[in-house]
Short mmCIF file of C-alpha atoms and ligand atoms in Angstrom, two decimals:
data_model
loop_
_atom_site.label_atom_id
_atom_site.label_comp_id
_atom_site.label_asym_id
_atom_site.label_seq_id
_atom_site.Cartn_x
_atom_site.Cartn_y
_atom_site.Cartn_z
CA MET V 1 -82.77 7.83 37.89
CA ASN V 2 -80.10 5.95 38.69
CA VAL V 3 -79.41 3.49 34.74
CA VAL V 4 -76.87 1.19 35.38
CA TYR V 5 -75.24 -0.95 32.02
CA VAL V 6 -74.47 -3.81 33.18
CA PRO V 7 -72.49 -6.51 30.72
CA VAL V 8 -73.98 -10.19 30.83
CA ILE V 9 -71.46 -12.56 29.16
CA GLY V 10 -72.02 -17.02 28.57
CA LEU V 11 -69.55 -18.38 26.32
CA GLU V 12 -69.23 -21.32 24.32
CA ILE V 13 -66.08 -22.82 23.47
CA HIS V 14 -64.84 -25.64 20.96
CA VAL V 15 -62.08 -27.94 22.08
CA GLN V 16 -60.83 -30.55 19.45
CA LEU V 17 -61.11 -34.13 22.23
CA SER V 18 -57.02 -35.54 22.28
CA THR V 19 -57.62 -38.51 19.70
CA ALA V 20 -55.36 -39.78 16.80
CA THR V 21 -57.87 -40.30 14.43
CA LYS V 22 -60.87 -38.42 13.67
CA ILE V 23 -64.58 -39.19 16.00
CA PHE V 24 -66.42 -40.77 12.01
CA CYS V 25 -63.47 -43.08 10.84
CA SER V 26 -59.77 -43.82 11.34
CA CYS V 27 -58.09 -40.67 9.46
CA SER V 28 -55.05 -38.59 11.89
CA THR V 29 -56.21 -36.35 13.38
CA ASP V 30 -52.64 -33.88 12.77
CA TYR V 31 -53.56 -31.88 10.36
CA ILE V 32 -51.27 -28.96 11.10
CA GLY V 33 -48.86 -28.77 8.74
CA ALA V 34 -50.23 -31.45 6.46
CA GLU V 35 -50.58 -31.67 2.50
CA PRO V 36 -53.97 -30.56 2.64
CA ASN V 37 -57.12 -32.79 2.08
CA SER V 38 -54.06 -35.30 2.59
CA ASN V 39 -56.14 -36.55 6.21
CA VAL V 40 -59.48 -37.31 4.09
CA CYS V 41 -61.47 -40.43 3.30
CA PRO V 42 -64.54 -41.40 1.59
CA VAL V 43 -66.27 -40.57 5.07
CA CYS V 44 -65.16 -37.98 6.30
CA LEU V 45 -65.35 -36.62 3.09
CA GLY V 46 -68.80 -37.19 3.13
CA LEU V 47 -68.48 -39.32 -0.47
CA PRO V 48 -72.78 -41.13 -0.92
CA GLY V 49 -72.83 -45.15 1.00
CA THR V 50 -70.28 -44.61 3.35
CA LEU V 51 -71.42 -45.20 7.03
CA PRO V 52 -69.57 -43.10 9.99
CA VAL V 53 -68.16 -45.81 12.69
CA LEU V 54 -68.36 -44.28 15.82
CA ASN V 55 -64.32 -43.27 17.88
CA LYS V 56 -65.22 -44.65 21.49
CA LYS V 57 -61.81 -43.12 23.04
CA ALA V 58 -64.15 -39.50 21.55
CA VAL V 59 -66.87 -40.36 23.65
CA GLU V 60 -64.53 -41.26 26.92
CA LEU V 61 -62.69 -37.51 26.87
CA GLY V 62 -66.33 -35.72 26.05
CA VAL V 63 -67.09 -38.04 29.34
CA LYS V 64 -63.88 -36.93 31.02
CA GLY V 65 -64.33 -33.66 30.14
CA GLY V 66 -68.57 -33.51 31.44
CA LEU V 67 -67.65 -35.02 34.80
CA ALA V 68 -64.48 -33.04 35.77
CA LEU V 69 -66.94 -29.65 35.21
CA SER V 70 -69.68 -31.45 37.00
CA CYS V 71 -71.54 -32.42 34.67
CA GLN V 72 -75.77 -34.79 34.87
CA ILE V 73 -74.01 -37.74 32.09
CA ARG V 74 -76.27 -38.55 30.69
CA SER V 75 -76.46 -42.35 29.79
CA HIS V 76 -78.50 -42.55 26.80
CA THR V 77 -77.26 -39.91 24.13
CA VAL V 78 -77.39 -39.45 20.57
CA PHE V 79 -76.24 -37.62 17.47
CA HIS V 80 -77.76 -35.42 15.26
CA ARG V 81 -77.43 -33.45 12.32
CA LYS V 82 -77.36 -29.60 11.77
CA ASN V 83 -78.37 -29.49 8.47
CA TYR V 84 -76.63 -26.11 6.31
CA PHE V 85 -74.71 -25.51 3.72
CA TYR V 86 -71.76 -24.16 3.66
CA PRO V 87 -69.08 -25.68 1.60
CA ASP V 88 -66.33 -26.64 4.23
CA LEU V 89 -68.79 -29.14 5.69
CA PRO V 90 -68.82 -31.48 2.29
CA LYS V 91 -72.29 -33.63 3.91
CA ALA V 92 -74.10 -30.14 4.29
CA TYR V 93 -75.08 -31.24 7.13
CA GLN V 94 -72.83 -31.12 10.35
CA ILE V 95 -72.90 -34.61 13.05
CA SER V 96 -73.55 -32.60 16.55
CA GLN V 97 -75.67 -33.59 19.59
CA TYR V 98 -79.23 -31.58 20.31
CA ASP V 99 -81.59 -32.10 23.22
CA LEU V 100 -79.91 -34.79 23.80
CA PRO V 101 -75.96 -33.68 25.22
CA LEU V 102 -73.55 -35.89 26.55
CA ALA V 103 -72.94 -33.65 29.39
CA GLU V 104 -75.55 -30.80 31.91
CA GLY V 105 -76.56 -29.55 34.64
CA GLY V 106 -72.67 -28.51 35.58
CA GLN V 107 -70.39 -25.54 37.22
CA ILE V 108 -66.73 -24.39 37.68
CA PHE V 109 -65.49 -21.46 39.80
CA ILE V 110 -63.86 -18.44 38.67
CA THR V 111 -61.92 -15.76 40.75
CA GLY V 112 -64.83 -12.84 40.53
CA ASP V 113 -64.57 -9.61 40.18
CA ASP V 114 -65.27 -8.34 43.60
CA GLY V 115 -62.08 -11.56 44.21
CA LYS V 116 -64.12 -14.29 46.11
CA GLN V 117 -64.78 -17.04 44.21
CA LYS V 118 -67.74 -16.73 42.10
CA LYS V 119 -69.63 -20.51 40.51
CA ILE V 120 -70.21 -20.06 36.12
CA ARG V 121 -73.48 -22.96 35.45
CA ILE V 122 -72.17 -25.47 33.01
CA THR V 123 -75.21 -26.18 30.85
CA ARG V 124 -73.72 -28.58 28.13
CA LEU V 125 -70.80 -30.21 26.94
CA HIS V 126 -71.59 -31.77 23.37
CA LEU V 127 -69.80 -33.73 21.15
CA GLU V 128 -69.36 -32.68 16.51
CA GLU V 129 -67.71 -34.18 14.18
CA ASP V 130 -64.89 -29.60 13.07
CA ALA V 131 -65.70 -28.66 9.43
CA GLY V 132 -62.77 -28.16 6.67
CA LYS V 133 -61.20 -25.12 5.93
CA LEU V 134 -62.62 -22.86 2.96
CA VAL V 135 -58.25 -20.87 2.50
CA HIS V 136 -59.36 -17.92 0.34
CA SER V 137 -56.02 -16.11 -0.15
CA ALA V 138 -52.69 -16.02 -0.79
CA SER V 139 -51.97 -15.45 2.83
CA ASP V 140 -50.44 -19.04 3.33
CA GLY V 141 -48.15 -18.30 0.02
CA ARG V 142 -49.93 -21.02 -1.69
CA LEU V 143 -51.87 -19.43 -3.07
CA GLU V 144 -50.96 -16.39 -5.44
CA GLY V 145 -52.98 -13.65 -7.47
CA ALA V 146 -55.89 -16.48 -7.00
CA ALA V 147 -59.57 -15.15 -6.37
CA PHE V 148 -61.24 -17.92 -5.76
CA SER V 149 -61.64 -20.27 -2.56
CA CYS V 150 -60.01 -23.85 -1.85
CA VAL V 151 -61.12 -26.34 0.44
CA ASP V 152 -58.63 -28.63 2.37
CA TYR V 153 -60.70 -31.38 4.40
CA ASN V 154 -57.98 -32.88 6.99
CA ARG V 155 -59.25 -30.99 10.22
CA GLY V 156 -63.09 -32.14 9.12
CA GLY V 157 -64.33 -34.74 11.07
CA VAL V 158 -61.46 -34.08 13.72
CA PRO V 159 -63.77 -34.15 16.86
CA LEU V 160 -64.39 -31.66 19.25
CA ALA V 161 -66.03 -31.21 23.15
CA GLU V 162 -67.97 -28.14 23.11
CA ILE V 163 -68.49 -26.71 26.51
CA VAL V 164 -71.96 -24.18 27.02
CA SER V 165 -71.47 -21.61 30.19
CA GLU V 166 -74.79 -20.01 31.32
CA PRO V 167 -74.75 -15.79 30.53
CA ASP V 168 -72.74 -15.06 34.24
CA MET V 169 -70.41 -13.60 33.30
CA ALA V 170 -70.57 -9.93 33.71
CA SER V 171 -66.56 -8.29 32.03
CA PRO V 172 -63.92 -9.31 30.18
CA ARG V 173 -61.90 -9.97 32.85
CA GLU V 174 -64.38 -12.58 34.93
CA ALA V 175 -64.56 -14.26 30.79
CA ARG V 176 -61.13 -14.69 30.30
CA ASP V 177 -61.03 -16.45 33.42
CA TYR V 178 -63.87 -19.16 32.99
CA VAL V 179 -61.92 -19.14 29.32
CA ALA V 180 -58.01 -19.98 31.67
CA ARG V 181 -60.09 -22.24 33.65
CA ILE V 182 -61.46 -24.22 31.46
CA ARG V 183 -58.21 -24.49 29.27
CA GLN V 184 -56.31 -26.04 32.82
CA ILE V 185 -59.38 -27.86 32.83
CA VAL V 186 -59.10 -29.08 29.67
CA ARG V 187 -55.35 -29.69 29.83
CA TYR V 188 -55.11 -31.61 33.67
CA ILE V 189 -57.29 -34.34 33.05
CA GLY V 190 -55.84 -34.65 29.51
CA ILE V 191 -58.81 -35.01 26.80
CA SER V 192 -57.21 -30.85 25.15
CA ASP V 193 -53.78 -29.10 24.64
CA GLY V 194 -56.37 -26.29 24.17
CA ASP V 195 -54.22 -24.28 23.02
CA MET V 196 -56.10 -21.25 21.12
CA GLU V 197 -53.95 -19.93 18.39
CA ASN V 198 -52.93 -23.17 16.08
CA GLY V 199 -57.12 -23.18 16.86
CA SER V 200 -57.44 -26.63 19.70
CA LEU V 201 -60.12 -24.08 22.00
CA ARG V 202 -61.71 -21.29 19.98
CA VAL V 203 -64.10 -19.90 22.01
CA ASP V 204 -67.09 -17.81 20.53
CA ALA V 205 -69.01 -14.72 22.64
CA ASN V 206 -72.14 -14.04 23.40
CA ILE V 207 -72.54 -10.57 24.60
CA SER V 208 -75.42 -8.78 25.58
CA ILE V 209 -76.49 -4.63 27.60
CA GLN V 210 -78.46 -5.02 30.43
CA LYS V 211 -80.15 -1.50 30.20
CA THR V 212 -80.60 -1.45 35.44
CA ASP V 213 -82.42 0.70 37.94
CA GLY V 214 -78.32 1.86 39.25
CA GLU V 215 -80.68 1.77 43.39
CA THR V 216 -83.12 -0.87 42.52
CA GLY V 217 -80.69 -3.04 39.92
CA GLU V 218 -84.47 -3.58 38.63
CA ILE V 219 -84.22 -4.04 34.87
CA LEU V 220 -85.13 -1.24 32.85
CA TYR V 221 -84.50 -2.83 28.84
CA TRP V 222 -82.28 -5.57 28.19
CA GLY V 223 -80.32 -5.14 25.48
CA GLU V 224 -80.63 -7.96 21.82
CA ARG V 225 -77.90 -9.97 22.00
CA SER V 226 -74.46 -10.73 19.78
CA GLU V 227 -72.50 -13.45 19.18
CA ILE V 228 -68.03 -12.55 18.30
CA LYS V 229 -66.19 -15.19 16.65
CA ASN V 230 -62.56 -15.01 15.58
CA MET V 231 -60.41 -14.77 19.03
CA ASN V 232 -57.45 -16.20 18.99
CA SER V 233 -56.16 -15.44 22.62
CA MET V 234 -57.28 -15.13 25.68
CA ARG V 235 -55.43 -11.54 26.05
CA ALA V 236 -57.68 -11.18 22.17
CA VAL V 237 -60.95 -12.75 23.83
CA GLU V 238 -60.83 -9.44 26.42
CA ARG V 239 -60.27 -6.90 24.70
CA ALA V 240 -63.49 -8.19 21.48
CA LEU V 241 -65.41 -7.87 24.82
CA GLU V 242 -64.28 -4.86 25.88
CA TYR V 243 -65.06 -3.08 22.48
CA GLU V 244 -67.97 -4.59 22.23
CA ILE V 245 -69.13 -3.50 25.32
CA ARG V 246 -68.37 -0.07 24.80
CA ARG V 247 -70.34 0.06 21.21
CA GLN V 248 -72.90 -1.61 22.35
CA GLU V 249 -73.80 0.74 25.69
CA ALA V 250 -73.47 3.81 22.70
CA VAL V 251 -75.68 2.09 20.90
CA LEU V 252 -78.29 2.57 23.89
CA ARG V 253 -77.80 5.03 25.33
CA GLN V 254 -78.72 7.49 22.01
CA GLY V 255 -81.71 4.67 22.44
CA GLY V 256 -80.95 2.92 20.01
CA THR V 257 -81.55 -0.66 19.60
CA LEU V 258 -79.27 -4.03 19.13
CA ASP V 259 -80.19 -6.17 16.60
CA ARG V 260 -78.86 -10.34 16.96
CA GLU V 261 -76.36 -11.27 14.82
CA THR V 262 -72.81 -12.79 14.63
CA ARG V 263 -69.69 -10.96 14.82
CA HIS V 264 -66.21 -11.13 13.33
CA TRP V 265 -63.09 -10.24 16.17
CA ASN V 266 -60.61 -7.58 14.14
CA ASP V 267 -57.73 -8.45 16.13
CA SER V 268 -54.96 -6.30 13.77
CA ASP V 269 -58.36 -2.75 14.23
CA GLY V 270 -59.36 -4.01 17.35
CA ILE V 271 -62.84 -3.65 16.51
CA THR V 272 -65.86 -6.82 16.22
CA ALA V 273 -68.01 -5.85 12.76
CA SER V 274 -70.86 -8.00 11.20
CA MET V 275 -70.80 -10.85 9.81
CA ARG V 276 -74.47 -12.06 9.69
CA SER V 277 -78.37 -11.40 11.33
CA LYS V 278 -80.30 -13.38 12.83
CA GLU V 279 -82.77 -12.81 10.38
CA ALA V 280 -80.57 -14.58 8.03
CA ALA V 281 -79.93 -16.94 10.94
CA ASN V 282 -80.40 -20.74 8.93
CA ASP V 283 -82.74 -22.79 10.40
CA TYR V 284 -80.67 -26.75 10.71
CA ARG V 285 -82.73 -29.00 10.56
CA TYR V 286 -81.76 -31.32 13.21
CA PHE V 287 -82.85 -34.66 13.13
CA PRO V 288 -81.40 -38.02 14.44
CA ASP V 289 -78.54 -39.09 12.49
CA PRO V 290 -79.67 -42.93 10.99
CA ASP V 291 -76.69 -43.88 10.09
CA LEU V 292 -75.54 -44.03 14.04
CA PRO V 293 -76.83 -46.07 17.12
CA PRO V 294 -77.47 -44.24 20.34
CA ILE V 295 -74.30 -44.54 22.86
CA GLU V 296 -74.32 -46.39 26.23
CA VAL V 297 -72.73 -44.97 28.61
CA THR V 298 -73.09 -47.14 31.59
CA GLY V 299 -72.19 -47.48 34.72
CA SER V 300 -68.34 -49.37 35.04
CA MET V 301 -67.53 -46.65 31.86
CA LEU V 302 -68.29 -43.90 33.94
CA GLN V 303 -67.14 -45.34 37.23
CA GLU V 304 -63.34 -46.34 35.67
CA ILE V 305 -63.40 -42.20 33.92
CA GLN V 306 -64.16 -40.99 37.31
CA PHE V 307 -61.58 -43.03 38.72
CA SER V 308 -58.71 -42.36 35.77
CA LEU V 309 -59.31 -38.54 36.69
CA PRO V 310 -56.90 -37.02 37.47
CA GLU V 311 -56.85 -34.64 41.25
CA MET V 312 -58.92 -31.21 40.34
CA PRO V 313 -56.31 -27.95 40.12
CA TRP V 314 -58.66 -26.16 42.57
CA ALA V 315 -58.22 -29.19 45.11
CA ARG V 316 -53.96 -28.78 44.39
CA GLU V 317 -53.99 -25.55 44.69
CA GLU V 318 -56.44 -26.01 48.39
CA ARG V 319 -53.77 -28.60 49.55
CA PHE V 320 -50.82 -26.66 48.54
CA THR V 321 -52.32 -23.96 51.00
CA VAL V 322 -52.64 -26.37 53.75
CA GLN V 323 -50.36 -28.87 53.01
CA TYR V 324 -46.90 -26.89 52.56
CA GLY V 325 -48.17 -23.84 53.83
CA LEU V 326 -47.87 -21.55 51.04
CA SER V 327 -49.64 -18.07 49.88
CA ARG V 328 -52.89 -18.78 48.23
CA GLU V 329 -50.60 -16.62 45.58
CA ASP V 330 -47.98 -19.06 44.79
CA ALA V 331 -50.09 -22.37 45.23
CA VAL V 332 -52.38 -20.76 42.15
CA PHE V 333 -49.47 -20.18 40.17
CA LEU V 334 -47.41 -23.37 40.90
CA ALA V 335 -51.10 -25.62 40.50
CA GLU V 336 -51.32 -23.87 36.41
CA SER V 337 -50.08 -26.71 35.30
CA ALA V 338 -49.63 -30.05 36.50
CA ALA V 339 -46.95 -30.74 35.15
CA LEU V 340 -46.01 -27.68 36.75
CA ALA V 341 -46.63 -28.59 39.85
CA ASP V 342 -45.36 -32.24 39.86
CA PHE V 343 -42.14 -30.63 39.13
CA PHE V 344 -42.47 -28.42 43.07
CA GLU V 345 -43.48 -31.65 44.80
CA GLY V 346 -40.67 -33.54 43.26
CA CYS V 347 -38.77 -30.57 44.93
CA VAL V 348 -40.26 -30.63 47.96
CA GLY V 349 -39.56 -34.38 48.00
CA GLY V 350 -36.39 -34.13 47.24
CA GLY V 351 -36.24 -33.00 50.73
CA ALA V 352 -36.44 -28.91 49.90
CA SER V 353 -38.56 -27.53 52.19
CA PRO V 354 -41.57 -26.37 50.73
CA LEU V 355 -41.28 -22.05 50.99
CA ARG V 356 -38.02 -22.46 49.04
CA ALA V 357 -39.26 -24.96 46.55
CA SER V 358 -42.20 -22.64 45.83
CA ASN V 359 -39.60 -19.49 45.61
CA TRP V 360 -36.95 -20.79 43.19
CA VAL V 361 -39.75 -22.97 41.22
CA ARG V 362 -41.10 -19.15 40.27
CA THR V 363 -37.51 -18.21 39.47
CA GLU V 364 -34.61 -19.66 39.47
CA VAL V 365 -36.56 -22.88 36.80
CA LEU V 366 -39.08 -20.10 35.34
CA ARG V 367 -36.58 -18.05 34.71
CA VAL V 368 -34.70 -20.82 32.69
CA MET V 369 -36.91 -22.33 31.57
CA ASN V 370 -37.71 -19.29 29.55
CA GLU V 371 -34.68 -19.19 28.06
CA GLN V 372 -34.45 -22.33 27.06
CA GLY V 373 -37.64 -22.41 25.50
CA LEU V 374 -38.25 -25.38 27.57
CA PRO V 375 -41.81 -26.53 28.85
CA VAL V 376 -41.74 -27.74 31.62
CA GLY V 377 -41.53 -31.66 31.83
CA GLU V 378 -38.57 -31.21 29.23
CA PHE V 379 -36.28 -29.70 31.94
CA PRO V 380 -32.28 -30.96 32.26
CA VAL V 381 -32.98 -30.55 35.63
CA ALA V 382 -34.56 -33.54 38.43
CA PRO V 383 -36.79 -32.05 40.38
CA SER V 384 -35.79 -34.24 42.96
CA SER V 385 -31.90 -32.87 42.57
CA LEU V 386 -33.04 -29.45 42.49
CA GLY V 387 -34.62 -30.17 46.19
CA GLU V 388 -31.26 -31.31 47.54
CA LEU V 389 -29.73 -28.29 46.07
CA VAL V 390 -32.07 -26.28 47.64
CA ALA V 391 -31.81 -28.42 51.31
CA MET V 392 -28.35 -27.25 51.26
CA VAL V 393 -29.24 -23.68 51.10
CA ASP V 394 -32.01 -24.68 53.71
CA ARG V 395 -30.05 -26.19 56.07
CA GLY V 396 -26.41 -23.29 55.72
CA LYS V 397 -24.91 -25.66 53.98
CA LEU V 398 -24.02 -22.77 51.14
CA SER V 399 -25.35 -19.72 50.28
CA THR V 400 -28.29 -18.30 47.69
CA THR V 401 -25.58 -17.27 45.28
CA VAL V 402 -22.99 -20.58 45.26
CA ALA V 403 -26.36 -22.46 44.70
CA ARG V 404 -27.98 -20.50 41.91
CA GLU V 405 -23.98 -20.54 40.05
CA VAL V 406 -23.82 -24.73 40.58
CA PHE V 407 -27.75 -24.56 39.65
CA GLY V 408 -27.14 -22.59 36.35
CA LEU V 409 -24.14 -25.64 35.86
CA MET V 410 -27.20 -28.30 36.27
CA ALA V 411 -28.68 -26.52 33.81
CA GLY V 412 -26.62 -27.15 31.15
CA GLY V 413 -26.48 -30.62 31.91
CA LYS V 414 -24.68 -30.83 34.69
CA THR V 415 -25.77 -33.66 37.55
CA LEU V 416 -25.76 -32.18 41.40
CA ALA V 417 -22.28 -34.02 42.27
CA ASP V 418 -20.80 -32.96 38.85
CA SER V 419 -21.92 -29.14 39.75
CA LEU V 420 -21.50 -28.57 42.90
CA THR V 421 -16.93 -29.34 42.01
CA ALA V 422 -17.24 -27.61 39.10
CA ALA V 423 -19.16 -24.28 40.93
CA GLY V 424 -15.85 -25.21 43.92
CA ALA V 425 -18.39 -26.14 46.05
CA SER V 426 -17.73 -29.94 47.77
CA SER V 427 -21.18 -31.96 48.35
CA GLY V 428 -21.64 -30.84 51.25
CA GLY V 429 -21.65 -27.78 51.45
CA LEU V 430 -18.76 -25.91 54.05
CA SER V 431 -18.66 -27.05 56.61
CA GLU V 432 -18.89 -25.43 59.54
CA GLU V 433 -15.08 -25.75 61.05
CA ALA V 434 -14.17 -24.42 57.24
CA VAL V 435 -16.05 -21.50 57.62
CA ALA V 436 -14.32 -21.07 61.18
CA GLN V 437 -11.05 -20.91 60.10
CA MET V 438 -11.43 -18.90 57.81
CA ALA V 439 -13.03 -16.20 60.37
CA GLN V 440 -10.18 -17.16 62.74
CA LYS V 441 -7.64 -15.86 59.38
CA VAL V 442 -10.54 -12.71 59.32
CA LEU V 443 -9.54 -11.86 62.77
CA GLN V 444 -6.27 -12.47 62.68
CA ALA V 445 -6.07 -10.24 60.19
CA ASN V 446 -7.66 -7.63 61.43
CA PRO V 447 -7.04 -6.90 65.09
CA ASP V 448 -8.02 -3.42 64.98
CA VAL V 449 -11.38 -3.85 64.24
CA VAL V 450 -11.89 -6.88 66.43
CA ASP V 451 -10.00 -4.58 69.92
CA GLU V 452 -12.88 -1.04 68.20
CA ILE V 453 -15.78 -4.57 68.76
CA LEU V 454 -14.70 -5.54 71.14
CA SER V 455 -14.21 -2.24 73.13
CA GLY V 456 -18.46 -1.63 72.85
CA ARG V 457 -17.30 1.36 69.96
CA ASP V 458 -19.34 -0.97 67.43
CA THR V 459 -23.34 0.04 68.29
CA LYS V 460 -24.24 0.22 65.01
CA GLY V 461 -23.06 -3.31 63.75
CA LYS V 462 -20.95 -2.23 61.76
CA LYS V 463 -18.12 -3.16 62.35
CA THR V 464 -18.96 -6.24 62.43
CA LYS V 465 -21.01 -6.53 59.88
CA PHE V 466 -17.66 -4.99 57.93
CA LEU V 467 -15.78 -7.58 59.41
CA LEU V 468 -18.60 -10.49 57.92
CA GLY V 469 -18.68 -9.50 54.54
CA LEU V 470 -14.34 -10.41 54.38
CA VAL V 471 -15.36 -14.60 56.16
CA MET V 472 -17.81 -14.50 53.61
CA LYS V 473 -15.23 -12.84 50.63
CA GLU V 474 -12.65 -15.48 52.14
CA SER V 475 -15.36 -18.63 51.23
CA ARG V 476 -15.98 -17.08 48.16
CA GLY V 477 -19.30 -16.93 48.67
CA GLN V 478 -19.89 -20.43 50.07
CA ALA V 479 -20.73 -20.57 52.75
CA ALA V 480 -24.28 -18.87 54.08
CA ALA V 481 -24.48 -16.67 55.88
CA ASP V 482 -26.20 -16.25 58.77
CA ALA V 483 -23.79 -19.02 59.36
CA ALA V 484 -20.75 -17.74 58.49
CA ALA V 485 -22.39 -14.90 61.50
CA ARG V 486 -23.32 -16.92 64.35
CA ILE V 487 -19.78 -18.49 64.29
CA LEU V 488 -18.06 -14.93 64.02
CA GLU V 489 -19.79 -14.32 66.76
CA LYS V 490 -19.47 -17.17 68.55
CA LEU V 491 -15.08 -16.44 67.81
CA LEU V 492 -15.77 -12.69 68.91
CA ASN V 493 -17.59 -13.57 72.36
CA ASP V 494 -14.65 -16.44 72.39
CA ARG V 495 -12.32 -13.57 72.71
CA ARG V 496 -14.01 -11.32 75.46
P1 ADP P 501 -77.77 -20.70 20.26
O1 ADP P 501 -78.45 -22.03 20.17
O2 ADP P 501 -77.90 -19.49 20.02
O3 ADP P 501 -76.59 -20.34 20.47
P2 ADP P 501 -77.88 -20.69 23.35
O4 ADP P 501 -79.44 -20.35 24.55
O5 ADP P 501 -77.72 -21.62 22.47
O6 ADP P 501 -77.87 -19.73 22.24
O7 ADP P 501 -77.20 -19.60 23.66
C1 ADP P 501 -75.58 -19.79 23.69
C2 ADP P 501 -74.83 -18.32 24.46
O8 ADP P 501 -75.37 -17.83 25.03
C3 ADP P 501 -74.51 -19.35 25.73
O9 ADP P 501 -73.26 -19.41 26.61
C4 ADP P 501 -75.81 -18.43 26.41
O10 ADP P 501 -75.03 -19.47 27.70
C5 ADP P 501 -75.77 -17.36 26.28
N1 ADP P 501 -76.39 -16.34 26.42
C6 ADP P 501 -77.65 -16.71 26.08
N2 ADP P 501 -78.61 -15.56 26.23
C7 ADP P 501 -77.12 -14.28 26.37
C8 ADP P 501 -77.83 -12.74 26.55
N3 ADP P 501 -78.58 -12.57 26.73
N4 ADP P 501 -76.93 -11.68 26.76
C9 ADP P 501 -75.40 -12.57 26.66
N5 ADP P 501 -75.24 -14.13 26.55
C10 ADP P 501 -75.95 -15.13 26.07
MG1 MG P 502 -73.95 -20.96 19.59
ZN1 ZN P 503 -61.96 -39.91 7.21
#
């Protein structure tokens, strides 16, 4: 029998919701770089006698996320206490949601390993508070030589949405694509900055291996799953899963069995290590938090949030292919972020042809953006001005070479008109008459070559190309090559 080992992957993704204040108090959520324990109050420190008050904005953002993932939104939902003792949790319980999550039963589409669209089911999206941070070592410079741990509660109480998928992914690549799509969605709808490096998007990856019969697909044996934590980039998610598949498969091939466990990804060593097994797992003793009233999501609230959703990335990709005739690859590339897609559309709005605009954004704009280290939103050239410039190239009024030069000046902060002047191009580009005059001059200066062409000895067109080169040189590259070729041909014909 041909035994095949099939990976089964399901992800839990925590995203930090972009609220100004924490989920149950009015402390700031801006903890990065803040003095430890400076953004805290009796509520988020869990002091006795304090009461949590729900931040409505967190609920709105959660609902928005649920709708974007095509989930059903619960009209009536409650918070539970998830009890466990760990010093990053001052109350010894985390306020989370249990059997009545805010949103359930959604789906998104990723590119499957076969290149086709693949549906990944979303089990649920629920709200919860973040925990504090333990600082165990001298790694941040504050605790040189210390043999103790410190805790910083600035992050405690920051609102999170936990998005749980069904185990629908079959490879590390699919898992990575799923994370990329989730990150793109939360950014498009503005509920989170989705930054993995700074921890505002955290992935826990559940992975198990099925032993199946290669002919019938029948599952012969299903290994226990492990849950991997501590991946700080999309690449890390992919690498950790690749490692874990190899490890689990090796155990199964040797006839061993796997334990249900939580494993820690060590990025520098490229391995996962066991943190705790399921036997030692906590019983969280969930119960409804008596301090918080149930959350009601009314029909009008739902409608308002639905209405506030922007065009989603997949809709925009589709529209870019249909409306502008872009290839799927270009459409996906440009729709990657709402800001980039807006920039492209602004460029087309400025008069550029969609295909040339697409090329310019993908090459010139991104090159300058990388050089200057700026996000699209802060790009120094207005998309409409770039659109005007590209339109000049479209109409053959400017060569690509000169247009690039002009663009470089615009990226330095000059207006389109000033850049055109500075690059020695008039704002209308070179007129046909101007190019014709240059071509006449070239023909007059090269009578031998002209004779050769007119007598039919230039069968390969080399001599004509030579003259064209001289015209381009005469125009200092400002003439559009196709327009110059057409004008030159006409002048030669006039002499025939
Ligand atoms: P837990 O309560 O232990 O976190 P859940 O049932 O909530 O378990 O599942 C958590 C995640 O594990 C989900 O993303 C789910 O898709 C994934 N998962 C469940 N079963 C498996 C499995 N056999 N292999 C891989 N992932 C799985
Ligand atoms: Mg879990
Ligand atoms: Zn607080």
